[in-house]
Short mmCIF file of C-alpha atoms and ligand atoms in Angstrom, two decimals:
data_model
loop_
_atom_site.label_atom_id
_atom_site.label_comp_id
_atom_site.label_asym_id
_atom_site.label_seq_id
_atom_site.Cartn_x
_atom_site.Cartn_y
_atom_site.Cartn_z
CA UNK A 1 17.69 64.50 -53.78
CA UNK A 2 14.36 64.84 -51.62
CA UNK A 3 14.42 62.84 -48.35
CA UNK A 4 10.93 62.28 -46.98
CA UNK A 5 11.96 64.13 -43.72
CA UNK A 6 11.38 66.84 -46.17
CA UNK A 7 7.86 65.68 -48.09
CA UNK A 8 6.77 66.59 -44.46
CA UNK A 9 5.16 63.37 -43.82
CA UNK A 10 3.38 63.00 -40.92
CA UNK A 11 5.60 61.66 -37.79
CA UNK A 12 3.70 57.95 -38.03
CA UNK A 13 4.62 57.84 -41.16
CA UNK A 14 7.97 58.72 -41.02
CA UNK A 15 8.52 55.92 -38.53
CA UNK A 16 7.13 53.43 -40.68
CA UNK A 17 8.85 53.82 -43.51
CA UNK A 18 11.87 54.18 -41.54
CA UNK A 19 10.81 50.75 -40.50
CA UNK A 20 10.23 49.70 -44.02
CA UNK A 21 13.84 50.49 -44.92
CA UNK A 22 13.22 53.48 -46.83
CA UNK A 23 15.30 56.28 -46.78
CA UNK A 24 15.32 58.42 -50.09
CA UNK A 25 11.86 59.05 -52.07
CA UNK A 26 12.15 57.12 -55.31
CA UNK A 27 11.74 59.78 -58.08
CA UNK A 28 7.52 58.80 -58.97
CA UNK A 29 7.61 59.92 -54.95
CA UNK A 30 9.32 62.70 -54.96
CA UNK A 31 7.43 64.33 -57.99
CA UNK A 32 3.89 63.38 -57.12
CA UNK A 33 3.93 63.61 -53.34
CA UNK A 34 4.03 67.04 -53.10
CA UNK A 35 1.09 67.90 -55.19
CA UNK A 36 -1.08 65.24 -53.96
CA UNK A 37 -0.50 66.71 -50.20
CA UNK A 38 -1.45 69.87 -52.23
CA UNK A 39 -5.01 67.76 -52.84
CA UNK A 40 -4.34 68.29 -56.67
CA UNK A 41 -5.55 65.68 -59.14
CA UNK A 42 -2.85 63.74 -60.69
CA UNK A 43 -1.72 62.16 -63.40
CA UNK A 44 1.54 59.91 -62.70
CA UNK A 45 2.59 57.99 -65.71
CA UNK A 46 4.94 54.70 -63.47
CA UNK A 47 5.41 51.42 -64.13
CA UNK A 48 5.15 48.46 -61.41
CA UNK A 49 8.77 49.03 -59.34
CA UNK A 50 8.84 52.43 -59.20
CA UNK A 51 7.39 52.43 -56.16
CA UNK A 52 4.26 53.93 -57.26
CA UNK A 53 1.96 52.65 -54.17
CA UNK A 54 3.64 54.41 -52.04
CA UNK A 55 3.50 57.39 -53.87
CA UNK A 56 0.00 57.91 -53.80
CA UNK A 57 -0.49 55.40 -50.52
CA UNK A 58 1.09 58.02 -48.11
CA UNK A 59 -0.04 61.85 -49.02
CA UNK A 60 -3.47 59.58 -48.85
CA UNK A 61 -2.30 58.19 -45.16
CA UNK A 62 -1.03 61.93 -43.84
CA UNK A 63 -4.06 62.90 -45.10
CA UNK A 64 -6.57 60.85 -43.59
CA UNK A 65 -4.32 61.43 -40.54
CA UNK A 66 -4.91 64.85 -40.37
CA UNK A 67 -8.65 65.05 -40.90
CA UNK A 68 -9.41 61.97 -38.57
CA UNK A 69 -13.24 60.92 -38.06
CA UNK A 70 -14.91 58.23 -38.43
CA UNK A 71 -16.34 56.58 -41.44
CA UNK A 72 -20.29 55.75 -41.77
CA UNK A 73 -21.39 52.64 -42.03
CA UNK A 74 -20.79 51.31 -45.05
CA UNK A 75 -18.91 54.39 -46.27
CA UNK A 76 -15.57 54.71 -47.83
CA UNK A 77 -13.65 57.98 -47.81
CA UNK A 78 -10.32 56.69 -49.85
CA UNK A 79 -10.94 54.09 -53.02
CA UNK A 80 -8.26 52.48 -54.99
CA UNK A 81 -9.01 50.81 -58.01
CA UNK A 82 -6.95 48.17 -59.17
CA UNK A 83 -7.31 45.43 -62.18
CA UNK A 84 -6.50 42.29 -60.13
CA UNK A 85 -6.81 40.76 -57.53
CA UNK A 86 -2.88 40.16 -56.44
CA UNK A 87 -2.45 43.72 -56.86
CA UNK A 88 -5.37 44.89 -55.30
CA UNK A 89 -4.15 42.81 -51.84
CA UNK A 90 -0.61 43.95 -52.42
CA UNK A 91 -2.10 47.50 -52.35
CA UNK A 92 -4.17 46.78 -49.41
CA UNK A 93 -0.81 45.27 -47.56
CA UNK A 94 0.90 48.30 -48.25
CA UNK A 95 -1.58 50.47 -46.94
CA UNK A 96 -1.41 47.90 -43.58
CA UNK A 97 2.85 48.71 -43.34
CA UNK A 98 2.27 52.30 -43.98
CA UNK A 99 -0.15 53.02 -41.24
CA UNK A 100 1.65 50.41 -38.81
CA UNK A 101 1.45 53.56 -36.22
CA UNK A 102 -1.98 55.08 -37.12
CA UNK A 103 -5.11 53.83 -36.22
CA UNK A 104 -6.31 52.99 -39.96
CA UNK A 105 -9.84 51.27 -41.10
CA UNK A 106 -8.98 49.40 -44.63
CA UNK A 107 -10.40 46.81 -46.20
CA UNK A 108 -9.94 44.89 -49.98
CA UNK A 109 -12.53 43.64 -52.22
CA UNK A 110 -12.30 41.52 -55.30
CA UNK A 111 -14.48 39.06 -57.03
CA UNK A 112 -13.20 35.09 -57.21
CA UNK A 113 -14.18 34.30 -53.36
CA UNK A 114 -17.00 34.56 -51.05
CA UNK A 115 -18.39 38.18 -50.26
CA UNK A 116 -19.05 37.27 -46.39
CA UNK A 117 -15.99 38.50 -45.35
CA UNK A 118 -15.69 41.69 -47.74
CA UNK A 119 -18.92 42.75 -46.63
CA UNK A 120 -18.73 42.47 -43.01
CA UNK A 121 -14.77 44.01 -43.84
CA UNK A 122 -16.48 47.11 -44.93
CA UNK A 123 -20.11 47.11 -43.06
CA UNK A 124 -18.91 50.03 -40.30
CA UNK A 125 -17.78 52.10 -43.11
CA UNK A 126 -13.62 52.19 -43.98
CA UNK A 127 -11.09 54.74 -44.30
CA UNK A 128 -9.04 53.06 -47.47
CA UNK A 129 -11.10 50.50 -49.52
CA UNK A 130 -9.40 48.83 -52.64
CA UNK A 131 -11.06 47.09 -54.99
CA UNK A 132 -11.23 45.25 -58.48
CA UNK A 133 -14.17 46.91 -60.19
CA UNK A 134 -16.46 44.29 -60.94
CA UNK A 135 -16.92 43.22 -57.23
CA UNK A 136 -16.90 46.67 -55.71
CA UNK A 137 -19.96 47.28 -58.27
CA UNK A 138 -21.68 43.90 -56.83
CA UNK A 139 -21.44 44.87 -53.56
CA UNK A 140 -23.02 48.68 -54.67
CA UNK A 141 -25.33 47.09 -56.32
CA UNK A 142 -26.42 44.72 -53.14
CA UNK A 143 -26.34 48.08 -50.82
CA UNK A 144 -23.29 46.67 -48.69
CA UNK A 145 -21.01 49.55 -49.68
CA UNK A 146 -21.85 53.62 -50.36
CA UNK A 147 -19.48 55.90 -52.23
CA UNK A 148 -21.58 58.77 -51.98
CA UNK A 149 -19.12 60.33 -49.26
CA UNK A 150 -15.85 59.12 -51.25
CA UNK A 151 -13.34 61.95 -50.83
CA UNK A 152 -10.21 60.36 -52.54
CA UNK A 153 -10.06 58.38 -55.98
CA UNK A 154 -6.96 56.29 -57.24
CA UNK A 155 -7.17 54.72 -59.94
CA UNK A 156 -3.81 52.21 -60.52
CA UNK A 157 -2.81 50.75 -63.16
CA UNK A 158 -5.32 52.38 -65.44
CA UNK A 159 -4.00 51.24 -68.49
CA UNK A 160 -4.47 47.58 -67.47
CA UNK A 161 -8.17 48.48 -66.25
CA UNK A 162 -8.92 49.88 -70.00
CA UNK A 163 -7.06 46.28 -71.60
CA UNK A 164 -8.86 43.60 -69.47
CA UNK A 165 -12.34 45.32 -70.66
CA UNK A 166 -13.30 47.35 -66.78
CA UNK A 167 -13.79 50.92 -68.80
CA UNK A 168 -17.36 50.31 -68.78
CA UNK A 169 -17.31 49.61 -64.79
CA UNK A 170 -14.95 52.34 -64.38
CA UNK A 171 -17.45 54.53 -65.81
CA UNK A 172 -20.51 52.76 -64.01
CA UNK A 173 -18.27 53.59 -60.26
CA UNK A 174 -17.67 57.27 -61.43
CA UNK A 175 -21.07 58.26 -61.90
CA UNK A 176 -21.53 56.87 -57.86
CA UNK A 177 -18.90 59.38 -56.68
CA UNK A 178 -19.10 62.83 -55.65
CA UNK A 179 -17.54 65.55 -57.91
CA UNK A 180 -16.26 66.75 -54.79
CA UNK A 181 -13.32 64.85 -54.49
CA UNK A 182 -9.89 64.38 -55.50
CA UNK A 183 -8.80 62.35 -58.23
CA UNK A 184 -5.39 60.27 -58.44
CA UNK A 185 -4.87 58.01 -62.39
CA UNK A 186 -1.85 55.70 -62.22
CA UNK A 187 -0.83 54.18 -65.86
CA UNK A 188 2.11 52.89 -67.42
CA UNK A 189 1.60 53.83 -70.58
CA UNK A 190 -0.17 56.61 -72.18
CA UNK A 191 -2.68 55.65 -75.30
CA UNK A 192 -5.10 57.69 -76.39
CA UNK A 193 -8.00 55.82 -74.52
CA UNK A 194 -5.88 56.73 -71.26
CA UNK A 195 -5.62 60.55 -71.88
CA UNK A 196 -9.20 60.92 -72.62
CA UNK A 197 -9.97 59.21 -69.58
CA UNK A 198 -7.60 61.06 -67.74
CA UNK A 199 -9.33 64.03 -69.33
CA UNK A 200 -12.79 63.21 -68.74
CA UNK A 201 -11.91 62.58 -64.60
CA UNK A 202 -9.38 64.76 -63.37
CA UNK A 203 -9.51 68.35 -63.34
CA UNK A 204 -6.51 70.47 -63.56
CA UNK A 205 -4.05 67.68 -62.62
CA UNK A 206 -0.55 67.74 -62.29
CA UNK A 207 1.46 65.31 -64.39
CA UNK A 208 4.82 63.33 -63.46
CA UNK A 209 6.02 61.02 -65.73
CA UNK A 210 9.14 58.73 -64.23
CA UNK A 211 10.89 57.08 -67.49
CA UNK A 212 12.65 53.87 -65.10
CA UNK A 213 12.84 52.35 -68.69
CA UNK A 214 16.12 53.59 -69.14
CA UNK A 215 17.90 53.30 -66.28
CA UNK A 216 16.18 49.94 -65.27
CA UNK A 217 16.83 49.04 -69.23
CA UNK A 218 20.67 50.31 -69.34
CA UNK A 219 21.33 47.78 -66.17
CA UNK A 220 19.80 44.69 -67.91
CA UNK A 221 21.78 42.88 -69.80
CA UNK A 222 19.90 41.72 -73.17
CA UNK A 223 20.43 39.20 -75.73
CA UNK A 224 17.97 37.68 -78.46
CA UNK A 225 18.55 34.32 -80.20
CA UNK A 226 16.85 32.55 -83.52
CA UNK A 227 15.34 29.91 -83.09
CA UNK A 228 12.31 27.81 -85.05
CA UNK A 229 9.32 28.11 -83.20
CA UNK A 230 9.28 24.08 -82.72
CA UNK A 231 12.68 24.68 -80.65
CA UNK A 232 11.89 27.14 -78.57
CA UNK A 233 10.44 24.97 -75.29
CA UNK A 234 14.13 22.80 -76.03
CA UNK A 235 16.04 26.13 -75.75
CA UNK A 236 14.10 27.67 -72.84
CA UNK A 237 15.21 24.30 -71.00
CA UNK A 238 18.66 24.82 -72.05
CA UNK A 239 18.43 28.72 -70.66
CA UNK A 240 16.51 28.00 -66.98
CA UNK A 241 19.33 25.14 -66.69
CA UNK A 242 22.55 27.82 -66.73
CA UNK A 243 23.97 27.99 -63.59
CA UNK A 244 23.27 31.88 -62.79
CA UNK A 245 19.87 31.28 -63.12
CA UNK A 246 18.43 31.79 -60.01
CA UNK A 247 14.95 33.27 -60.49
CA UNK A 248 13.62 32.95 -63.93
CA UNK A 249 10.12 34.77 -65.56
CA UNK A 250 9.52 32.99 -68.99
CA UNK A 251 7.18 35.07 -71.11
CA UNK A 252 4.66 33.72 -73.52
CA UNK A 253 2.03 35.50 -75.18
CA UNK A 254 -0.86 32.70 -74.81
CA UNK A 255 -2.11 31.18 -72.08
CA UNK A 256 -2.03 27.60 -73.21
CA UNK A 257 1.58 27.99 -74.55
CA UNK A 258 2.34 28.91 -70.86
CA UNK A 259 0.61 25.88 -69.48
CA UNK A 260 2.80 24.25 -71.87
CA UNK A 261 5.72 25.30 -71.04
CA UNK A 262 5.09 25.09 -67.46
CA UNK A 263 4.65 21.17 -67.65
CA UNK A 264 7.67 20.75 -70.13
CA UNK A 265 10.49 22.35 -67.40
CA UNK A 266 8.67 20.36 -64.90
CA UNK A 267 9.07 17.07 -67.01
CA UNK A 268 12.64 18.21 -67.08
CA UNK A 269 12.98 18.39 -63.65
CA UNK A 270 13.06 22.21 -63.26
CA UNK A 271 10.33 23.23 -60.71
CA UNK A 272 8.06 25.76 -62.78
CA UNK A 273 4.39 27.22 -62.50
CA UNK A 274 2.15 28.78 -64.86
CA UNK A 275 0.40 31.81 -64.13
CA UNK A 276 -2.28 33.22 -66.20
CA UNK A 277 -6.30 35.03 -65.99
CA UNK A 278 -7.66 30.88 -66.39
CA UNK A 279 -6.01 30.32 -63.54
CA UNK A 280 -7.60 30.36 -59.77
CA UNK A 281 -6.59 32.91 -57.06
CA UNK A 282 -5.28 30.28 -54.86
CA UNK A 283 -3.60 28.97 -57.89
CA UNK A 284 -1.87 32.28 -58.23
CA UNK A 285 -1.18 32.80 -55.15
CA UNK A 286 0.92 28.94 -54.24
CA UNK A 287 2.60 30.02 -57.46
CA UNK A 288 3.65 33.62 -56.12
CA UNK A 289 4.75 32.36 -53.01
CA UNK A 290 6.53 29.39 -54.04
CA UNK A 291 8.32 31.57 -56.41
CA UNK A 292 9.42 34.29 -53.50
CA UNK A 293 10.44 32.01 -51.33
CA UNK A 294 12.61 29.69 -53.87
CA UNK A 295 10.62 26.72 -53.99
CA UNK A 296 9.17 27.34 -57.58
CA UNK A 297 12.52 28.63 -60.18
CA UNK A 298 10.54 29.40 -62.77
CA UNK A 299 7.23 31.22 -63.56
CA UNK A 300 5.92 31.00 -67.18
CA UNK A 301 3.04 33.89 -67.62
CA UNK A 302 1.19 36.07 -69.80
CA UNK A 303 1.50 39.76 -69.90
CA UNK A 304 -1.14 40.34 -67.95
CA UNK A 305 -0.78 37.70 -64.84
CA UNK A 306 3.34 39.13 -64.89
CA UNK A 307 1.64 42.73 -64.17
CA UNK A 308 1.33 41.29 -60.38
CA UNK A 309 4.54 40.04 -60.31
CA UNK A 310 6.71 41.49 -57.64
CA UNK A 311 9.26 40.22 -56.69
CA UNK A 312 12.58 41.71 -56.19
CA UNK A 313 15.30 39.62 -57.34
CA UNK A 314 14.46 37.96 -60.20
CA UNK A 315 17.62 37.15 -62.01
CA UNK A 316 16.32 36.37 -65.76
CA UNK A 317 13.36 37.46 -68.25
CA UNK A 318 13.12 34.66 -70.84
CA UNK A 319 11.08 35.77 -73.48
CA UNK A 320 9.60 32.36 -75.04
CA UNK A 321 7.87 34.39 -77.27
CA UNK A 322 8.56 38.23 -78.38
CA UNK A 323 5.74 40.58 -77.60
CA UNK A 324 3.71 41.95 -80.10
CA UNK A 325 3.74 45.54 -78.56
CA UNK A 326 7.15 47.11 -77.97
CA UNK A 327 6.18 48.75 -74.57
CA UNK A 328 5.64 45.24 -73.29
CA UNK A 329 9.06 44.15 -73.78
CA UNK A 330 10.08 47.23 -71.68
CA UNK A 331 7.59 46.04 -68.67
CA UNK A 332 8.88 42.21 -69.69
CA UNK A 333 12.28 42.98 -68.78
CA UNK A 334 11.54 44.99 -66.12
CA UNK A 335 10.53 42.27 -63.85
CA UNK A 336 14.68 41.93 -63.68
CA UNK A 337 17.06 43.94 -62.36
CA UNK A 338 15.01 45.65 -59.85
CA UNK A 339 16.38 46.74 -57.00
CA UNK A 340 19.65 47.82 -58.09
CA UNK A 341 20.64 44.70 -59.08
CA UNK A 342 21.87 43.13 -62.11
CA UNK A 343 19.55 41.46 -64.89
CA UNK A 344 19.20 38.98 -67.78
CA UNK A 345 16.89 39.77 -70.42
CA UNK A 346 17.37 37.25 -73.25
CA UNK A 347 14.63 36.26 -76.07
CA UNK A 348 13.51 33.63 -78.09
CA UNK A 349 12.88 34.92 -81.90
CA UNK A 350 10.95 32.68 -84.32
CA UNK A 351 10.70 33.61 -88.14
CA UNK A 352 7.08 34.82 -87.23
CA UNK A 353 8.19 37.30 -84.66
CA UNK A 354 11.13 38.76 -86.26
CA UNK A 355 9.46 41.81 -87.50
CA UNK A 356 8.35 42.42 -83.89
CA UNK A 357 12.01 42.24 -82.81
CA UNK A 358 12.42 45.46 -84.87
CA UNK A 359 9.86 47.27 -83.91
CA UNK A 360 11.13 46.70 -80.29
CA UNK A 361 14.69 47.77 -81.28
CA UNK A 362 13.40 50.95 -82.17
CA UNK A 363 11.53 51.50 -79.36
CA UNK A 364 14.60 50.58 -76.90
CA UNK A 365 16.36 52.71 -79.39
CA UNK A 366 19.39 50.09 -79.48
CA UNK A 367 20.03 46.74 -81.76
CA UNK A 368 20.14 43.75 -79.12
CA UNK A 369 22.97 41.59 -79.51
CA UNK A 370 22.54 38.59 -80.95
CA UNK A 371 23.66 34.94 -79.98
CA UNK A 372 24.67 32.69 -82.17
CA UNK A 373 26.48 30.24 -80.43
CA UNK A 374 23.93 27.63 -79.42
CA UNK A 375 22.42 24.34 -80.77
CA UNK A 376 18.82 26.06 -81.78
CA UNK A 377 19.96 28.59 -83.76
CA UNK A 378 18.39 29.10 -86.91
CA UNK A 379 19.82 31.05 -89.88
CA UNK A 380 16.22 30.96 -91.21
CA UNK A 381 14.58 32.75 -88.10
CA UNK A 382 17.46 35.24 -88.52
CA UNK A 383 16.84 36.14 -91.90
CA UNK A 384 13.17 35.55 -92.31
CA UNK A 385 11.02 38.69 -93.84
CA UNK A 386 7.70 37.11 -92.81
CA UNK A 387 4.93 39.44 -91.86
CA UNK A 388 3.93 38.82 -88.67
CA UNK A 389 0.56 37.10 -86.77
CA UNK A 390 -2.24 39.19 -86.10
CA UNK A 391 -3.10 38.63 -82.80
CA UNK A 392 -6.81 38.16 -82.49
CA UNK A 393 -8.89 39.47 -79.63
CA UNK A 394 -9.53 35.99 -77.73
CA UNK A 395 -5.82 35.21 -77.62
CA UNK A 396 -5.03 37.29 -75.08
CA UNK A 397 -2.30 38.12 -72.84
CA UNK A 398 -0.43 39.84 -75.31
CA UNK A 399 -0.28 42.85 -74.17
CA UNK A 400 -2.41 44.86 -76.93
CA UNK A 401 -2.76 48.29 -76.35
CA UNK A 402 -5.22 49.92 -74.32
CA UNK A 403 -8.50 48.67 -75.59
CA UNK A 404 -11.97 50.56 -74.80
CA UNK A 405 -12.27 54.29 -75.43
CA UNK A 406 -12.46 56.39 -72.98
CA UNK A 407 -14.92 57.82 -73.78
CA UNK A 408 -16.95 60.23 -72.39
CA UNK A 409 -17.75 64.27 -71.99
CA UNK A 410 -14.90 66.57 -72.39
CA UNK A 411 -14.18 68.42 -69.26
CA UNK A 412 -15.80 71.71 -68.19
CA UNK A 413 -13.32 73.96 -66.36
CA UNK A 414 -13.86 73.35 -62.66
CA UNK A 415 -14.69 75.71 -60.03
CA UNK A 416 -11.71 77.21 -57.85
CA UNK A 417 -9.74 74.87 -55.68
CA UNK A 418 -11.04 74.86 -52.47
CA UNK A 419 -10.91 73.13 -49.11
CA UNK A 420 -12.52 70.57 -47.22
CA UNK A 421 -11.80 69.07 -44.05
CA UNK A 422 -9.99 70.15 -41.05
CA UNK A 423 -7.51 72.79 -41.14
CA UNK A 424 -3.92 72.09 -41.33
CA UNK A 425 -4.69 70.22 -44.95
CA UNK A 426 -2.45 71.90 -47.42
CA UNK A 427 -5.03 72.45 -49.71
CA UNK A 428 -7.45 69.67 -48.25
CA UNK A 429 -9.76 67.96 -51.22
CA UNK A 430 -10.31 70.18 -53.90
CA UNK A 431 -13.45 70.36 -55.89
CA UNK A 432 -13.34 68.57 -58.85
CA UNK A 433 -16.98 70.24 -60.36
CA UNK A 434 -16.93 68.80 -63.04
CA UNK A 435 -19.08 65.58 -64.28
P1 LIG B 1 5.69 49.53 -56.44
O1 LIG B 1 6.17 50.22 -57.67
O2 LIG B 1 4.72 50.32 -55.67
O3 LIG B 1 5.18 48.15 -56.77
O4 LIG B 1 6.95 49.33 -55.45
C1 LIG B 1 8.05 48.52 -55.80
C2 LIG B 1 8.88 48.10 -54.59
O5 LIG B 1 9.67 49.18 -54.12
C3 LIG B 1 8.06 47.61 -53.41
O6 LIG B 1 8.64 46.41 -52.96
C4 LIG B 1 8.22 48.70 -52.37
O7 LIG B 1 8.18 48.18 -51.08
C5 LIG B 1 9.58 49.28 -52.69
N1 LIG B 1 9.72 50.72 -52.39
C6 LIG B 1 8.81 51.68 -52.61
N2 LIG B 1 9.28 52.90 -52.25
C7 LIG B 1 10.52 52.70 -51.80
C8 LIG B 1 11.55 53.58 -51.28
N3 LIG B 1 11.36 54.89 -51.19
N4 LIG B 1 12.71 53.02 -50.89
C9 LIG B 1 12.90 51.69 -50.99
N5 LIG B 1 12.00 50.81 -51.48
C10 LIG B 1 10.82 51.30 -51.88
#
């Protein structure tokens, strides 16, 4: 196994992730470290918990380290792109603990709150800026920021970018950018509107694919149970209540149903919060933090509010309602047994969703076991042959696959790598001519 004495990081960040606790690369590290200190483009297919920020957070830190000079006003040399706002700070804090011993400019915009303090964050310029597309485009728009001298792209979580609707923003920020630059796509998954983009923006990239699924999957203990869909807040109570619950997510695929829910545990005494894209960022935020620190048991969210979810030691996925997309009960479950520790993964299957339940079996490549032994369960549910609801564009949360299209020009073939920047770069920022 790698150790990041030998990634060659750079001394201050050797010391801070010593700091952090870290001692061993997690694999998504150890395979896409190397080539980004290379300055290659990438393409690194990781899930949330894989520790994919680091991964592309510190070839970025060693090297802005070793090509030090100052931004321009209102310039930004490294740009992460994230879908929300919670993981656009969480970024932005991890960039802070990784560069606890350089001297690092960073700043993180989003839209949802005033832009006073994101513009005066970034008006001398800013080595690391991350941002949720829509406000980073506002603030181009208004002249506060300039990406004309970017020199490093991330884009995280692209597959989430392309569902909540941003490919047309992602496309608006690329034509702002130099070609000259390099060029870093995060995803979980990998539809077909995230390898065209990944084809129509990197340029020879290297790919590493970490599969956590099965580890993370072969750790979590999973069970399913039938139930009619009129029983299911009854039997969520009766789950959050067990006495090894400790930390519970409760899945549901709309956002009203989770409001619901929310207020029905509370009702029943069992502290709960709902979190969900209707909801504000302070909102969000009380939730997350009540939730770390113990004060909140359970949080009842959507697909897409659970993407910012991270929290080590959750101790249960409830899955109120299956998801409609197999991959998303992978990610679903994933939120437990992180960590090394061990997890509860046990759903909630109505007559309606039983056909999904198969389609998820086959992607997890095992039959779930089945409980039977409770006061909801419903032979019907079990047994039922019912074609399943078609999920309709406004009801999101669902996790549908990767919406948009990617879209644009095929690549040309690129010029020859070559360098920029001080030497010592291994490779520096290639050229990405193409565009
Ligand atoms: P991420 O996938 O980036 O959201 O990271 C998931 C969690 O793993 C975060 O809490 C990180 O702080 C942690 N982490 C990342 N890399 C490592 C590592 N090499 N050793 C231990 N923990 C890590």
């Amino acid at each position: 196994m790698t150790s990041f004495a030998e990634l060659n990081l750079a001394e201050p960040i050797q010391k801070a992730l010593a700091e952090e606790g870290y001692t061993t690369p997690t694999p998504i590290q150890a395979g896409a470290i190397p080539y980004l200190l290379e300055g290659r483009d990438l393409l690194g297919l990781a899930q949330t918990g894989t520790g994919k920020t680091a991964a592309f957070a510190l070839p970025i830190l060693d090297y802005l380290l070793r090509n030090r000079r100052p931004p321009a006003p209102k310039t930004v040399r490294v740009l992460v792109l994230a879908p929300t706002r919670e993981l656009a700070s969480q970024i932005d804090e991890s960039f802070g603990a990784y560069a606890r011993h350089m001297k690092l400019s960073h700043a993180v915009v989003f839209g949802g709150v005033g832009q006073g303090r994101q513009i005066e964050a970034t008006r001398r310029g800013v080595d690391v800026l991350v941002a949720a597309p829509g406000r980073l485009l506002d603030l181009v728009g208004q002249g506060y920021i300039d990406l004309s001298a970017l020199e490093v792209l991330v884009l995280d979580e692209a597959d989430r970018m392309l569902d909540m609707g941003f490919v047309r923003d992602i496309r608006r920020i690329m034509a702002l950018l130099p070609a000259r630059r390099q060029t870093v796509l995060f995803s979980a998954t990998m539809p077909q509107s995230i390898s065209d983009l990944a084809h129509s923006l990197l340029s020879n990239p290297a790919t590493v694919q970490v599969t956590p699924e099965s580890s993370t999957v072969d750790r979590i203990r999973q069970a399913v149970m039938f139930v009619e869909s009129e029983k299911k807040k009854d039997a969520t109570l009766m789950l959050v209540e067990s006495s090894n619950v400790v930390r519970a997510v409760v899945f549901t695929l709309m956002k009203h149903e989770a409001n619901k829910v929310a207020e029905f545990l509370n009702k029943n005494g069992i502290t709960a919060e709902a979190i969900h894209g209707n909801k504000s960022q302070g909102a969000r935020e009380r939730a997350m933090s009540g939730f770390r620190t113990g004060t909140v048991k359970v949080l009842v969210a959507t697909d897409i509010a659970a993407r910012g979810i991270d929290v080590d030691d959750v101790s249960h996925v409830f899955n109120y309602d299956l998801p409609n997309v197999p991959e998303s009960y992978v990610h679903r479950i994933g939120r437990t047994a992180r960590a090394g520790r061990d997890g509860w993964a046990v759903s909630l299957c109505d007559a309606e969703q039983r056909a999904w339940l198969k389609d998820i079996e086959k992607k997890i490549d095992k039959a779930i076991p089945v409980v039977t032994d409770h006061p909801y369960h419903s032979d019907a549910a079990q047994n039922s042959t019912m074609r399943p609801p078609v999920l309709g564009g406004g009801r999101g949360g669902g996790g549908q696959r990767g919406g948009g299209n990617g879209g644009g020009g095929r690549r040309r073939p690129g010029p020859p790598p070559s360098t920029r920047g001080s030497a010592g770069r291994r490779g520096g920022v290639r050229s990405a001519g193409h565009r």
